[in-house]
Amino acid sequence: MYRITFILLITFFISCSSKQQNLTYIPYRFTEDVEELLLKVIEENPNESYCVLISQENNITSIELVKHCNFFHSRTAYKAIIGNNYYSISFPQFDIRFGVTEDLNEVMKRKKISSRDNSEFITKSAYPSYHEVYIVKLKNRNEIIYSGYEY
């Protein structure tokens, strides 16, 4: 009797923890044609560590597939589903303004900062640059207007 109860409890905790783990990500899905373009690049170099940068300017959305994602961008809850895998998503236009690159406990010790000119402004560190970026650009209705590498 105790064995069955113990086994059921273990099964319950494992199933609860696996469900909870799935809720820690915010999955993004691209249209089929965009996903196929990104997947083709990933399949050409499957051993690379990729992440995705998404930005928008003048009603053009840029989806950038980047090799060698840095620590800051790999720690996001936003994940792109490409093929059967998740890839971290970052939003450069917001990360550069609001992203915290310092230790969270150190940031929480300081008071809120009211001005970018303040010497303790939390986003003063350098923003990473990437090389060999594969970009897909989309118009408003997900129409692909460009795809290719930018170095």
GROMACS .gro file of C-alpha atoms in nm:
model
  151
    1MET     CA    1   0.000   0.000   0.000
    2TYR     CA    2   0.275   0.244   0.095
    3ARG     CA    3   0.471   0.158  -0.219
    4ILE     CA    4   0.175   0.240  -0.441
    5THR     CA    5   0.113   0.566  -0.258
    6PHE     CA    6   0.482   0.655  -0.281
    7ILE     CA    7   0.492   0.577  -0.654
    8LEU     CA    8   0.176   0.782  -0.715
    9LEU     CA    9   0.319   1.077  -0.521
   10ILE     CA   10   0.645   1.064  -0.716
   11THR     CA   11   0.453   1.047  -1.044
   12PHE     CA   12   0.235   1.340  -0.938
   13PHE     CA   13   0.534   1.559  -0.846
   14ILE     CA   14   0.717   1.475  -1.167
   15SER     CA   15   0.412   1.555  -1.380
   16CYS     CA   16   0.353   1.881  -1.191
   17SER     CA   17   0.713   1.991  -1.229
   18SER     CA   18   0.717   1.911  -1.601
   19LYS     CA   19   0.396   2.110  -1.654
   20GLN     CA   20   0.536   2.398  -1.456
   21GLN     CA   21   0.856   2.392  -1.659
   22ASN     CA   22   0.659   2.437  -1.984
   23LEU     CA   23   0.494   2.747  -1.842
   24THR     CA   24   0.829   2.920  -1.790
   25TYR     CA   25   0.862   2.992  -2.164
   26ILE     CA   26   0.665   3.226  -2.383
   27PRO     CA   27   0.671   3.045  -2.720
   28TYR     CA   28   0.665   3.232  -3.052
   29ARG     CA   29   0.575   3.065  -3.379
   30PHE     CA   30   0.664   3.213  -3.717
   31THR     CA   31   0.478   3.160  -4.043
   32GLU     CA   32   0.574   2.844  -4.230
   33ASP     CA   33   0.779   3.022  -4.498
   34VAL     CA   34   0.980   3.220  -4.239
   35GLU     CA   35   1.037   2.908  -4.029
   36GLU     CA   36   1.159   2.716  -4.336
   37LEU     CA   37   1.416   2.989  -4.418
   38LEU     CA   38   1.547   2.995  -4.060
   39LEU     CA   39   1.549   2.615  -4.032
   40LYS     CA   40   1.749   2.584  -4.355
   41VAL     CA   41   2.024   2.806  -4.208
   42ILE     CA   42   2.022   2.611  -3.880
   43GLU     CA   43   2.045   2.278  -4.061
   44GLU     CA   44   2.350   2.401  -4.258
   45ASN     CA   45   2.540   2.453  -3.928
   46PRO     CA   46   2.356   2.244  -3.668
   47ASN     CA   47   2.633   2.263  -3.406
   48GLU     CA   48   2.605   2.640  -3.363
   49SER     CA   49   2.428   2.805  -3.071
   50TYR     CA   50   2.158   3.029  -3.224
   51CYS     CA   51   1.926   3.295  -3.090
   52VAL     CA   52   1.672   3.521  -3.258
   53LEU     CA   53   1.652   3.900  -3.247
   54ILE     CA   54   1.321   4.063  -3.343
   55SER     CA   55   1.281   4.433  -3.413
   56GLN     CA   56   1.040   4.658  -3.599
   57GLU     CA   57   1.097   4.984  -3.781
   58ASN     CA   58   0.872   5.165  -4.030
   59ASN     CA   59   0.625   4.874  -4.043
   60ILE     CA   60   0.904   4.633  -4.138
   61THR     CA   61   0.970   4.346  -3.897
   62SER     CA   62   1.323   4.205  -3.892
   63ILE     CA   63   1.382   3.852  -3.766
   64GLU     CA   64   1.754   3.797  -3.723
   65LEU     CA   65   1.906   3.456  -3.665
   66VAL     CA   66   2.233   3.505  -3.477
   67LYS     CA   67   2.516   3.261  -3.410
   68HIS     CA   68   2.684   3.248  -3.071
   69CYS     CA   69   2.417   3.407  -2.857
   70ASN     CA   70   2.559   3.588  -2.555
   71PHE     CA   71   2.461   3.511  -2.195
   72PHE     CA   72   2.227   3.810  -2.168
   73HIS     CA   73   2.019   3.706  -2.467
   74SER     CA   74   2.016   3.336  -2.389
   75ARG     CA   75   1.849   3.394  -2.048
   76THR     CA   76   1.516   3.519  -2.181
   77ALA     CA   77   1.178   3.350  -2.134
   78TYR     CA   78   1.081   3.428  -2.495
   79LYS     CA   79   1.149   3.127  -2.719
   80ALA     CA   80   1.105   3.084  -3.094
   81ILE     CA   81   0.986   2.746  -3.211
   82ILE     CA   82   1.189   2.657  -3.518
   83GLY     CA   83   1.157   2.299  -3.631
   84ASN     CA   84   1.137   2.094  -3.313
   85ASN     CA   85   1.357   2.319  -3.099
   86TYR     CA   86   1.333   2.636  -2.895
   87TYR     CA   87   1.565   2.931  -2.961
   88SER     CA   88   1.595   3.232  -2.731
   89ILE     CA   89   1.437   3.555  -2.855
   90SER     CA   90   1.554   3.902  -2.769
   91PHE     CA   91   1.411   4.240  -2.868
   92PRO     CA   92   1.710   4.472  -2.928
   93GLN     CA   93   1.510   4.795  -2.944
   94PHE     CA   94   1.388   4.731  -2.588
   95ASP     CA   95   1.692   4.549  -2.451
   96ILE     CA   96   1.921   4.841  -2.526
   97ARG     CA   97   1.689   5.082  -2.338
   98PHE     CA   98   1.561   4.871  -2.051
   99GLY     CA   99   1.770   4.552  -2.034
  100VAL     CA  100   1.957   4.483  -1.712
  101THR     CA  101   2.301   4.330  -1.770
  102GLU     CA  102   2.414   4.345  -1.408
  103ASP     CA  103   2.354   4.102  -1.124
  104LEU     CA  104   1.987   4.131  -1.029
  105ASN     CA  105   2.057   4.138  -0.653
  106GLU     CA  106   2.292   4.436  -0.697
  107VAL     CA  107   2.036   4.623  -0.906
  108MET     CA  108   1.763   4.566  -0.646
  109LYS     CA  109   1.981   4.723  -0.374
  110ARG     CA  110   1.987   5.057  -0.556
  111LYS     CA  111   1.707   5.309  -0.572
  112LYS     CA  112   1.509   5.363  -0.891
  113ILE     CA  113   1.680   5.583  -1.146
  114SER     CA  114   1.482   5.871  -1.286
  115SER     CA  115   1.718   5.988  -1.561
  116ARG     CA  116   1.941   5.829  -1.822
  117ASP     CA  117   2.202   6.093  -1.735
  118ASN     CA  118   2.237   5.954  -1.383
  119SER     CA  119   2.576   5.786  -1.329
  120GLU     CA  120   2.405   5.471  -1.195
  121PHE     CA  121   2.175   5.421  -1.494
  122ILE     CA  122   2.148   5.043  -1.523
  123THR     CA  123   2.173   5.005  -1.902
  124LYS     CA  124   2.495   5.198  -1.948
  125SER     CA  125   2.697   4.889  -2.043
  126ALA     CA  126   2.786   4.819  -2.406
  127TYR     CA  127   2.528   4.651  -2.624
  128PRO     CA  128   2.659   4.342  -2.808
  129SER     CA  129   2.718   4.347  -3.181
  130TYR     CA  130   2.679   4.038  -3.396
  131HIS     CA  131   2.844   3.917  -3.714
  132GLU     CA  132   2.713   3.675  -3.977
  133VAL     CA  133   2.350   3.753  -3.907
  134TYR     CA  134   2.081   3.589  -4.121
  135ILE     CA  135   1.787   3.828  -4.160
  136VAL     CA  136   1.430   3.781  -4.276
  137LYS     CA  137   1.237   4.108  -4.326
  138LEU     CA  138   0.859   4.111  -4.334
  139LYS     CA  139   0.594   4.365  -4.431
  140ASN     CA  140   0.276   4.416  -4.228
  141ARG     CA  141   0.104   4.099  -4.341
  142ASN     CA  142   0.406   3.871  -4.296
  143GLU     CA  143   0.506   3.909  -4.661
  144ILE     CA  144   0.878   3.833  -4.696
  145ILE     CA  145   1.053   4.123  -4.866
  146TYR     CA  146   1.415   4.018  -4.795
  147SER     CA  147   1.612   3.719  -4.668
  148GLY     CA  148   1.986   3.682  -4.655
  149TYR     CA  149   2.306   3.729  -4.459
  150GLU     CA  150   2.441   4.059  -4.334
  151TYR     CA  151   2.802   4.070  -4.220
   0.00000   0.00000   0.00000
